[in-house]
Amino acid sequence: MYSKHFLLDLDTVKKYVLDNIDFFEKEDALISEEIGDGNINYVFRVKNKNTNKSIILKQADVLLRSSGRPLDINRNKIEYSILKIQGELSEKHVPKIFFYDETMAVIAMEDISEYKNMRTELISGKHFPHFVEEITNFMVNTLVNTTDMVCDTKVKKQRTGLFVNPDLCEISEDLVFTEPYIDYKGRNIIYPGMEDFVKKELYEDEDLVLKVSKLKYEFMTRTQALIHGDLHSGSIFINEKGIKIIDPEFAFYGPIGYDIGNVIAHLVMAYTYRYLNHSKEEDDFSMWVKSAIDTILPTFIQKFDVEYSKKVKEPSFSNPKFKEWFLSEIEKNALATAGLEIIRRTVGDTKVKEIELTTDSKKRIKMEKALIKTAKKLILNENRAENRAIVKMLIQELEE
Ligand code: ADP
Ligand code: MG
């Protein structure tokens, strides 16, 4: 083990693997590459040139990769601990963890490159009939089992403390819940021609700003379950066999609906991109993504309900009326979160590829307006029955 943290490079990473991890033989011919595409950390692949056997090392630095500003390195320990817990709860949906080094802030894990970045796959028009089944299984496994009702409540309380994730939560609180509505740091990036619309529909809509403040408070205080915290389509890797979920460094005990809402929001981005840039036709992709958007939440609720009934024996919480209330709270939060995520990925500074790739100004403005209008309904409308028909609302806005 090394005694002090330093940032690995293509040479030192090979030596590091040989010195610290029982994975390769000393005489193996190793090659290394840096494959990270995120804003935050460094990801290396080290591979045996002859056998192609490979391992992934994810290292956190004391400085943020994109901006160079300092960020608590403890986030890496949280990520490792969460990956381990998620591995126990939903083994086939996360990479296997081989090794962890707290000093160097290195997590060594299985190379899942057989699976592809889901956002890239969606943009290229691939569809995945097993996705709703797999993602709802992952979410139910990791979420129901970390609630106070299923997890031993003392273990849950202890873990809540362990996984307080102040730095990363602060990023979400600011970028998801505050800045898109109150641009107090001037970091929003508004597309030319959208200035008046954003001002009127977001900054000056007092009902919206108040509702989002309430949702922010819920996010900060509702320790329902150990959520992934950043479940967008770039954290999901997929192929025709299954899915792998990576990058849980934003994880903490938060509202269950937050993960579900994120998944839905990024499918909405994929659908809107396809609709405006390729065809409105009912091709396999559009049919599939529309159905996925509208079925993820009901499928999750139905599976969560079954698991809950099976596992919760505690007298207050096994009351079916309590369960019904709990499920309806999850549903409300999920729909509102989908709206929040759509808005922040449209006007905030961390835009998604689907928006950035839409360079035709007329299409881009149509896209942003339809997304913002739909998202506002999801946030403001308390009528869940109406809000469940997300695709219908979106198409109405796109056809305006
Ligand atoms: P960051 O925290 O910087 O966002 P990620 O965990 O998202 O880092 O990883 C960045 C990229 O590295 C991913 O998009 C993926 O391409 C690659 N990657 C990360 N973990 C693995 C893995 N276990 N197997 C293969 N590729 C991986
Ligand atoms: Mg990432």
Short mmCIF file of C-alpha atoms and ligand atoms in Angstrom, two decimals:
data_model
loop_
_atom_site.label_atom_id
_atom_site.label_comp_id
_atom_site.label_asym_id
_atom_site.label_seq_id
_atom_site.Cartn_x
_atom_site.Cartn_y
_atom_site.Cartn_z
CA MET A 1 0.00 0.00 0.00
CA TYR A 2 1.19 3.53 -0.73
CA SER A 3 1.35 5.93 2.19
CA LYS A 4 0.29 9.16 0.49
CA HIS A 5 -2.25 10.15 -2.16
CA PHE A 6 -1.00 11.13 -5.62
CA LEU A 7 -2.77 11.18 -8.95
CA LEU A 8 -2.00 8.12 -11.07
CA ASP A 9 -0.94 8.38 -14.71
CA LEU A 10 -0.63 5.86 -17.54
CA ASP A 11 2.72 4.56 -16.22
CA THR A 12 2.20 4.64 -12.48
CA VAL A 13 -1.21 2.98 -12.80
CA LYS A 14 0.39 -0.23 -14.17
CA LYS A 15 2.89 -0.35 -11.35
CA TYR A 16 0.11 0.43 -8.89
CA VAL A 17 -1.96 -2.55 -10.02
CA LEU A 18 1.01 -4.92 -9.79
CA ASP A 19 2.10 -3.58 -6.40
CA ASN A 20 -1.31 -3.57 -4.76
CA ILE A 21 -3.85 -5.85 -6.40
CA ASP A 22 -3.70 -9.58 -6.85
CA PHE A 23 -4.96 -9.56 -10.44
CA PHE A 24 -2.03 -9.81 -12.92
CA GLU A 25 1.29 -11.66 -12.81
CA LYS A 26 4.50 -9.59 -12.52
CA GLU A 27 5.64 -10.72 -16.00
CA ASP A 28 2.34 -9.88 -17.77
CA ALA A 29 2.61 -7.32 -20.58
CA LEU A 30 0.25 -4.59 -19.43
CA ILE A 31 -1.21 -1.66 -21.35
CA SER A 32 -3.07 1.21 -19.76
CA GLU A 33 -5.50 3.86 -20.97
CA GLU A 34 -7.51 6.64 -19.39
CA ILE A 35 -11.16 6.19 -20.32
CA GLY A 36 -12.87 8.71 -18.03
CA ASP A 37 -15.40 10.94 -19.73
CA GLY A 38 -16.96 12.42 -16.62
CA ASN A 39 -16.31 15.81 -15.08
CA ILE A 40 -15.18 14.60 -11.73
CA ASN A 41 -12.78 11.63 -11.51
CA TYR A 42 -10.11 9.63 -13.35
CA VAL A 43 -10.87 6.19 -14.76
CA PHE A 44 -8.11 3.87 -16.02
CA ARG A 45 -8.25 0.52 -17.77
CA VAL A 46 -5.25 -1.76 -17.32
CA LYS A 47 -5.15 -4.73 -19.65
CA ASN A 48 -2.98 -7.75 -20.34
CA LYS A 49 -2.00 -7.27 -23.99
CA ASN A 50 -1.91 -11.00 -24.68
CA THR A 51 -5.00 -12.28 -22.88
CA ASN A 52 -7.12 -9.08 -22.87
CA LYS A 53 -7.88 -9.66 -19.20
CA SER A 54 -8.63 -6.21 -17.80
CA ILE A 55 -9.45 -4.23 -14.68
CA ILE A 56 -10.85 -0.73 -14.12
CA LEU A 57 -9.42 1.71 -11.58
CA LYS A 58 -11.42 4.75 -10.62
CA GLN A 59 -9.44 7.37 -8.73
CA ALA A 60 -10.65 10.55 -7.07
CA ASP A 61 -8.36 13.54 -6.88
CA VAL A 62 -8.47 16.30 -4.31
CA LEU A 63 -9.39 18.64 -7.17
CA LEU A 64 -12.38 18.35 -9.47
CA ARG A 65 -11.32 17.14 -12.91
CA SER A 66 -13.32 19.68 -14.91
CA SER A 67 -12.83 22.94 -13.03
CA GLY A 68 -9.91 22.19 -10.73
CA ARG A 69 -11.83 23.29 -7.68
CA PRO A 70 -11.34 21.30 -4.44
CA LEU A 71 -13.81 18.52 -3.64
CA ASP A 72 -13.82 16.26 -0.58
CA ILE A 73 -12.00 13.04 -1.46
CA ASN A 74 -14.20 11.12 0.98
CA ARG A 75 -16.75 10.94 -1.87
CA ASN A 76 -14.71 8.05 -3.21
CA LYS A 77 -15.11 6.08 0.01
CA ILE A 78 -18.85 6.68 -0.16
CA GLU A 79 -18.89 5.47 -3.77
CA TYR A 80 -17.00 2.31 -2.82
CA SER A 81 -19.26 1.58 0.16
CA ILE A 82 -22.40 2.11 -1.92
CA LEU A 83 -21.14 -0.11 -4.74
CA LYS A 84 -20.57 -2.83 -2.17
CA ILE A 85 -24.06 -2.47 -0.69
CA GLN A 86 -25.68 -2.31 -4.13
CA GLY A 87 -23.68 -5.41 -5.10
CA GLU A 88 -25.16 -7.26 -2.13
CA LEU A 89 -28.69 -6.10 -2.90
CA SER A 90 -28.69 -6.34 -6.69
CA GLU A 91 -25.62 -8.30 -7.71
CA LYS A 92 -26.11 -8.54 -11.45
CA HIS A 93 -26.70 -4.82 -11.90
CA VAL A 94 -23.38 -3.38 -10.69
CA PRO A 95 -19.69 -4.05 -11.46
CA LYS A 96 -17.89 -6.39 -9.07
CA ILE A 97 -15.53 -4.61 -6.70
CA PHE A 98 -12.04 -6.14 -6.41
CA PHE A 99 -10.19 -3.76 -4.14
CA TYR A 100 -10.34 -0.43 -2.37
CA ASP A 101 -7.53 1.87 -1.24
CA GLU A 102 -8.63 4.72 0.99
CA THR A 103 -5.28 6.55 0.97
CA MET A 104 -5.01 6.63 -2.80
CA ALA A 105 -8.82 6.97 -3.22
CA VAL A 106 -8.80 4.11 -5.72
CA ILE A 107 -11.63 1.68 -6.40
CA ALA A 108 -10.67 -1.35 -8.52
CA MET A 109 -13.57 -3.00 -10.28
CA GLU A 110 -14.77 -5.28 -13.01
CA ASP A 111 -14.44 -3.98 -16.57
CA ILE A 112 -18.01 -3.75 -17.84
CA SER A 113 -17.15 -2.48 -21.33
CA GLU A 114 -19.17 -5.29 -22.85
CA TYR A 115 -22.05 -2.97 -21.89
CA LYS A 116 -22.38 0.42 -23.62
CA ASN A 117 -23.25 3.88 -22.37
CA MET A 118 -27.04 4.00 -22.59
CA ARG A 119 -27.22 7.67 -23.57
CA THR A 120 -24.98 7.03 -26.58
CA GLU A 121 -27.02 3.97 -27.52
CA LEU A 122 -30.30 5.90 -27.28
CA ILE A 123 -28.97 8.74 -29.39
CA SER A 124 -28.02 6.24 -32.08
CA GLY A 125 -31.58 4.91 -31.98
CA LYS A 126 -31.07 1.53 -30.30
CA HIS A 127 -33.89 0.23 -28.19
CA PHE A 128 -33.86 -2.25 -25.33
CA PRO A 129 -37.01 -4.25 -24.62
CA HIS A 130 -35.64 -5.56 -21.30
CA PHE A 131 -34.76 -2.13 -19.89
CA VAL A 132 -37.89 -1.38 -17.85
CA GLU A 133 -37.75 -4.81 -16.25
CA GLU A 134 -34.05 -4.50 -15.36
CA ILE A 135 -34.00 -0.90 -14.12
CA THR A 136 -37.08 -1.39 -11.95
CA ASN A 137 -35.54 -4.54 -10.49
CA PHE A 138 -32.36 -2.61 -9.67
CA MET A 139 -34.28 0.26 -8.10
CA VAL A 140 -36.64 -1.95 -6.11
CA ASN A 141 -33.76 -4.14 -4.83
CA THR A 142 -31.64 -1.22 -3.73
CA LEU A 143 -34.42 1.05 -2.49
CA VAL A 144 -36.95 -1.15 -0.68
CA ASN A 145 -34.20 -2.94 1.22
CA THR A 146 -32.64 0.25 2.54
CA THR A 147 -35.85 1.78 3.96
CA ASP A 148 -36.57 1.99 7.68
CA MET A 149 -39.35 -0.52 7.23
CA VAL A 150 -37.20 -3.30 5.77
CA CYS A 151 -33.63 -2.61 6.93
CA ASP A 152 -32.96 -3.02 10.64
CA THR A 153 -33.77 0.47 11.85
CA LYS A 154 -30.60 0.79 13.93
CA VAL A 155 -28.44 -0.21 10.97
CA LYS A 156 -30.35 2.26 8.83
CA LYS A 157 -29.76 5.11 11.27
CA GLN A 158 -26.07 4.32 11.52
CA ARG A 159 -25.74 4.19 7.74
CA THR A 160 -27.63 7.43 7.31
CA GLY A 161 -24.81 9.07 9.24
CA LEU A 162 -22.12 7.24 7.31
CA PHE A 163 -23.54 8.31 3.96
CA VAL A 164 -24.15 11.94 4.65
CA ASN A 165 -22.60 13.22 1.45
CA PRO A 166 -22.36 16.98 2.01
CA ASP A 167 -20.25 18.04 -0.96
CA LEU A 168 -22.08 16.09 -3.61
CA CYS A 169 -25.50 16.83 -2.12
CA GLU A 170 -24.66 20.52 -2.18
CA ILE A 171 -23.97 20.24 -5.91
CA SER A 172 -27.41 18.70 -6.50
CA GLU A 173 -29.16 21.16 -4.19
CA ASP A 174 -27.69 24.03 -6.15
CA LEU A 175 -27.75 22.74 -9.71
CA VAL A 176 -31.06 20.87 -9.62
CA PHE A 177 -33.16 22.81 -7.15
CA THR A 178 -31.90 26.39 -6.99
CA GLU A 179 -30.02 27.77 -9.95
CA PRO A 180 -32.45 26.84 -12.75
CA TYR A 181 -35.11 28.93 -10.92
CA ILE A 182 -33.02 31.53 -9.10
CA ASP A 183 -29.96 32.18 -11.22
CA TYR A 184 -28.04 33.65 -8.28
CA LYS A 185 -24.63 32.48 -9.48
CA GLY A 186 -25.26 33.44 -13.10
CA ARG A 187 -24.26 29.96 -14.24
CA ASN A 188 -27.33 29.05 -16.28
CA ILE A 189 -26.65 28.81 -19.99
CA ILE A 190 -29.69 30.04 -21.87
CA TYR A 191 -29.96 29.30 -25.58
CA PRO A 192 -30.18 32.45 -27.70
CA GLY A 193 -33.84 33.23 -28.27
CA MET A 194 -34.95 31.50 -25.06
CA GLU A 195 -34.17 34.38 -22.68
CA ASP A 196 -37.69 35.82 -22.37
CA PHE A 197 -39.31 32.39 -22.17
CA VAL A 198 -37.00 31.27 -19.36
CA LYS A 199 -37.49 34.51 -17.48
CA LYS A 200 -41.28 34.28 -17.64
CA GLU A 201 -41.75 30.53 -17.30
CA LEU A 202 -39.06 29.86 -14.69
CA TYR A 203 -37.59 32.87 -12.88
CA GLU A 204 -40.86 34.82 -12.62
CA ASP A 205 -43.25 31.96 -11.92
CA GLU A 206 -43.67 32.35 -8.17
CA ASP A 207 -45.77 29.21 -7.74
CA LEU A 208 -43.09 27.19 -9.46
CA VAL A 209 -40.23 28.69 -7.47
CA LEU A 210 -42.08 27.98 -4.21
CA LYS A 211 -42.97 24.41 -5.18
CA VAL A 212 -39.34 23.73 -6.10
CA SER A 213 -38.18 25.11 -2.74
CA LYS A 214 -40.47 22.58 -1.06
CA LEU A 215 -39.06 19.79 -3.22
CA LYS A 216 -35.54 20.90 -2.35
CA TYR A 217 -36.39 20.69 1.33
CA GLU A 218 -37.78 17.19 0.77
CA PHE A 219 -34.56 16.21 -1.00
CA MET A 220 -32.49 17.50 1.92
CA THR A 221 -34.50 16.00 4.75
CA ARG A 222 -36.37 12.91 3.61
CA THR A 223 -34.04 10.02 4.39
CA GLN A 224 -36.25 7.32 2.88
CA ALA A 225 -33.70 4.98 1.33
CA LEU A 226 -30.14 4.79 0.06
CA ILE A 227 -30.57 6.32 -3.38
CA HIS A 228 -28.08 6.33 -6.26
CA GLY A 229 -28.47 10.08 -6.60
CA ASP A 230 -27.34 10.48 -10.23
CA LEU A 231 -29.22 7.86 -12.19
CA HIS A 232 -29.08 9.42 -15.65
CA SER A 233 -28.62 7.44 -18.85
CA GLY A 234 -24.82 7.99 -18.77
CA SER A 235 -24.61 6.11 -15.46
CA ILE A 236 -26.45 3.15 -17.01
CA PHE A 237 -24.52 0.75 -19.24
CA ILE A 238 -26.55 -1.61 -21.35
CA ASN A 239 -26.53 -4.39 -23.93
CA GLU A 240 -29.07 -6.95 -25.08
CA LYS A 241 -28.27 -9.10 -22.03
CA GLY A 242 -28.73 -6.64 -19.21
CA ILE A 243 -27.69 -3.41 -17.51
CA LYS A 244 -24.87 -2.27 -15.23
CA ILE A 245 -25.22 0.80 -13.06
CA ILE A 246 -22.06 2.78 -12.27
CA ASP A 247 -20.98 6.03 -10.64
CA PRO A 248 -23.02 6.21 -7.39
CA GLU A 249 -20.86 8.92 -5.84
CA PHE A 250 -23.90 11.18 -5.31
CA ALA A 251 -25.56 8.48 -3.19
CA PHE A 252 -27.10 9.32 0.20
CA TYR A 253 -30.27 8.63 2.15
CA GLY A 254 -32.84 10.62 0.23
CA PRO A 255 -36.29 10.45 -1.37
CA ILE A 256 -36.95 7.26 -3.34
CA GLY A 257 -38.70 9.15 -6.14
CA TYR A 258 -35.46 10.98 -6.97
CA ASP A 259 -33.88 7.96 -8.69
CA ILE A 260 -37.05 7.01 -10.58
CA GLY A 261 -37.62 10.59 -11.74
CA ASN A 262 -34.09 10.82 -13.07
CA VAL A 263 -34.45 7.68 -15.16
CA ILE A 264 -37.73 8.95 -16.63
CA ALA A 265 -36.32 12.43 -17.38
CA HIS A 266 -33.44 11.11 -19.44
CA LEU A 267 -35.73 8.86 -21.48
CA VAL A 268 -37.84 11.95 -22.16
CA MET A 269 -34.68 13.64 -23.46
CA ALA A 270 -34.00 10.66 -25.72
CA TYR A 271 -37.53 10.63 -27.07
CA THR A 272 -37.63 14.38 -27.73
CA TYR A 273 -34.29 14.25 -29.53
CA ARG A 274 -35.50 11.44 -31.74
CA TYR A 275 -38.82 13.12 -32.44
CA LEU A 276 -37.25 16.36 -33.61
CA ASN A 277 -34.12 15.11 -35.32
CA HIS A 278 -35.15 11.89 -37.00
CA SER A 279 -38.77 11.07 -37.39
CA LYS A 280 -42.10 11.28 -35.68
CA GLU A 281 -42.81 7.89 -37.18
CA GLU A 282 -43.93 5.07 -34.98
CA ASP A 283 -40.68 3.17 -35.45
CA ASP A 284 -39.48 0.51 -33.01
CA PHE A 285 -37.39 3.00 -31.10
CA SER A 286 -40.16 5.56 -30.56
CA MET A 287 -42.72 2.92 -29.65
CA TRP A 288 -40.34 1.42 -27.14
CA VAL A 289 -39.14 4.65 -25.53
CA LYS A 290 -42.69 6.00 -25.23
CA SER A 291 -43.82 2.86 -23.50
CA ALA A 292 -40.73 2.86 -21.24
CA ILE A 293 -41.36 6.46 -20.15
CA ASP A 294 -44.93 5.72 -19.17
CA THR A 295 -44.41 2.27 -17.62
CA ILE A 296 -41.32 2.71 -15.44
CA LEU A 297 -43.16 4.32 -12.57
CA PRO A 298 -46.20 1.97 -12.45
CA THR A 299 -43.92 -1.05 -12.84
CA PHE A 300 -41.70 0.18 -10.02
CA ILE A 301 -44.70 0.86 -7.77
CA GLN A 302 -46.19 -2.55 -8.43
CA LYS A 303 -42.91 -4.40 -7.70
CA PHE A 304 -42.16 -2.23 -4.68
CA ASP A 305 -45.64 -2.99 -3.35
CA VAL A 306 -45.08 -6.75 -3.66
CA GLU A 307 -41.67 -6.61 -1.96
CA TYR A 308 -42.96 -4.32 0.75
CA SER A 309 -45.87 -6.61 1.58
CA LYS A 310 -43.53 -9.59 1.65
CA LYS A 311 -40.90 -7.99 3.86
CA VAL A 312 -42.54 -5.50 6.18
CA LYS A 313 -43.84 -7.15 9.34
CA GLU A 314 -43.49 -4.24 11.77
CA PRO A 315 -47.00 -3.46 13.13
CA SER A 316 -47.29 0.25 12.27
CA PHE A 317 -45.85 -0.04 8.78
CA SER A 318 -47.55 -3.25 7.68
CA ASN A 319 -50.87 -1.41 7.74
CA PRO A 320 -52.01 -1.45 4.08
CA LYS A 321 -53.25 2.14 4.37
CA PHE A 322 -49.78 3.27 5.47
CA LYS A 323 -48.24 1.43 2.53
CA GLU A 324 -50.69 3.08 0.16
CA TRP A 325 -49.76 6.53 1.50
CA PHE A 326 -46.04 5.73 1.26
CA LEU A 327 -46.36 4.58 -2.37
CA SER A 328 -48.34 7.67 -3.33
CA GLU A 329 -45.63 9.88 -1.80
CA ILE A 330 -43.00 8.08 -3.88
CA GLU A 331 -45.07 8.52 -6.99
CA LYS A 332 -45.57 12.26 -6.45
CA ASN A 333 -41.89 12.78 -5.77
CA ALA A 334 -40.83 10.75 -8.84
CA LEU A 335 -43.01 12.75 -11.24
CA ALA A 336 -41.87 16.08 -9.80
CA THR A 337 -38.22 14.99 -9.92
CA ALA A 338 -38.59 14.06 -13.60
CA GLY A 339 -39.69 17.66 -14.19
CA LEU A 340 -36.81 19.11 -12.15
CA GLU A 341 -34.22 17.05 -13.97
CA ILE A 342 -35.60 17.96 -17.41
CA ILE A 343 -35.43 21.66 -16.56
CA ARG A 344 -31.96 21.63 -15.09
CA ARG A 345 -30.55 19.69 -18.03
CA THR A 346 -32.11 22.25 -20.39
CA VAL A 347 -31.21 25.59 -18.79
CA GLY A 348 -28.47 24.65 -16.33
CA ASP A 349 -24.76 24.40 -17.10
CA THR A 350 -24.70 20.59 -17.28
CA LYS A 351 -26.69 20.01 -20.42
CA VAL A 352 -27.30 16.59 -21.89
CA LYS A 353 -25.98 15.52 -25.30
CA GLU A 354 -29.51 15.33 -26.71
CA ILE A 355 -29.87 19.09 -26.21
CA GLU A 356 -26.36 20.00 -27.33
CA LEU A 357 -26.63 17.91 -30.49
CA THR A 358 -29.77 19.76 -31.54
CA THR A 359 -28.01 22.63 -33.28
CA ASP A 360 -30.76 23.74 -35.66
CA SER A 361 -32.04 26.85 -33.90
CA LYS A 362 -35.74 26.36 -34.73
CA LYS A 363 -35.70 22.76 -33.54
CA ARG A 364 -33.68 23.59 -30.47
CA ILE A 365 -36.11 26.30 -29.34
CA LYS A 366 -39.10 24.02 -30.00
CA MET A 367 -37.39 21.30 -28.02
CA GLU A 368 -36.52 23.48 -25.04
CA LYS A 369 -39.98 25.06 -24.87
CA ALA A 370 -41.76 21.69 -25.04
CA LEU A 371 -39.44 20.22 -22.41
CA ILE A 372 -39.85 23.14 -20.02
CA LYS A 373 -43.66 23.23 -20.41
CA THR A 374 -43.97 19.48 -19.84
CA ALA A 375 -41.59 19.60 -16.90
CA LYS A 376 -43.54 22.42 -15.26
CA LYS A 377 -46.72 20.36 -15.42
CA LEU A 378 -44.91 17.46 -13.79
CA ILE A 379 -43.74 19.74 -10.98
CA LEU A 380 -46.85 21.81 -10.42
CA ASN A 381 -49.77 19.55 -11.25
CA GLU A 382 -50.76 17.51 -8.23
CA ASN A 383 -53.14 15.41 -10.30
CA ARG A 384 -51.17 12.20 -10.54
CA ALA A 385 -53.50 10.54 -13.04
CA GLU A 386 -52.84 13.34 -15.57
CA ASN A 387 -49.14 13.43 -14.84
CA ARG A 388 -48.70 9.74 -15.47
CA ALA A 389 -49.38 10.32 -19.17
CA ILE A 390 -46.01 12.02 -19.66
CA VAL A 391 -45.63 11.19 -23.35
CA LYS A 392 -49.07 12.54 -24.18
CA MET A 393 -48.26 15.84 -22.48
CA LEU A 394 -44.91 16.04 -24.23
CA ILE A 395 -46.31 15.36 -27.70
CA GLN A 396 -49.00 18.00 -27.16
CA GLU A 397 -46.27 20.52 -26.41
CA LEU A 398 -44.13 19.40 -29.34
CA GLU A 399 -47.10 19.75 -31.70
CA GLU A 400 -47.90 23.30 -30.47
P1 ADP B 1 -17.16 10.22 -13.10
O1 ADP B 1 -17.35 10.05 -11.62
O2 ADP B 1 -15.96 11.03 -13.42
O3 ADP B 1 -18.41 10.70 -13.77
P2 ADP B 1 -17.77 7.53 -14.10
O4 ADP B 1 -17.89 6.55 -13.01
O5 ADP B 1 -19.04 8.04 -14.71
O6 ADP B 1 -16.83 8.77 -13.67
O7 ADP B 1 -16.87 6.91 -15.22
C1 ADP B 1 -16.48 7.63 -16.38
C2 ADP B 1 -16.45 6.71 -17.58
O8 ADP B 1 -15.50 5.66 -17.38
C3 ADP B 1 -17.78 5.99 -17.83
O9 ADP B 1 -18.67 6.75 -18.61
C4 ADP B 1 -17.32 4.73 -18.54
O10 ADP B 1 -17.13 4.99 -19.92
C5 ADP B 1 -15.98 4.43 -17.90
N1 ADP B 1 -16.12 3.45 -16.82
C6 ADP B 1 -16.33 3.69 -15.49
N2 ADP B 1 -16.41 2.55 -14.78
C7 ADP B 1 -16.26 1.54 -15.67
C8 ADP B 1 -16.23 0.09 -15.56
N3 ADP B 1 -16.39 -0.54 -14.39
N4 ADP B 1 -16.02 -0.63 -16.70
C9 ADP B 1 -15.84 0.00 -17.89
N5 ADP B 1 -15.88 1.35 -18.06
C10 ADP B 1 -16.07 2.11 -16.97
MG MG B 2 -20.15 9.96 -14.34
#
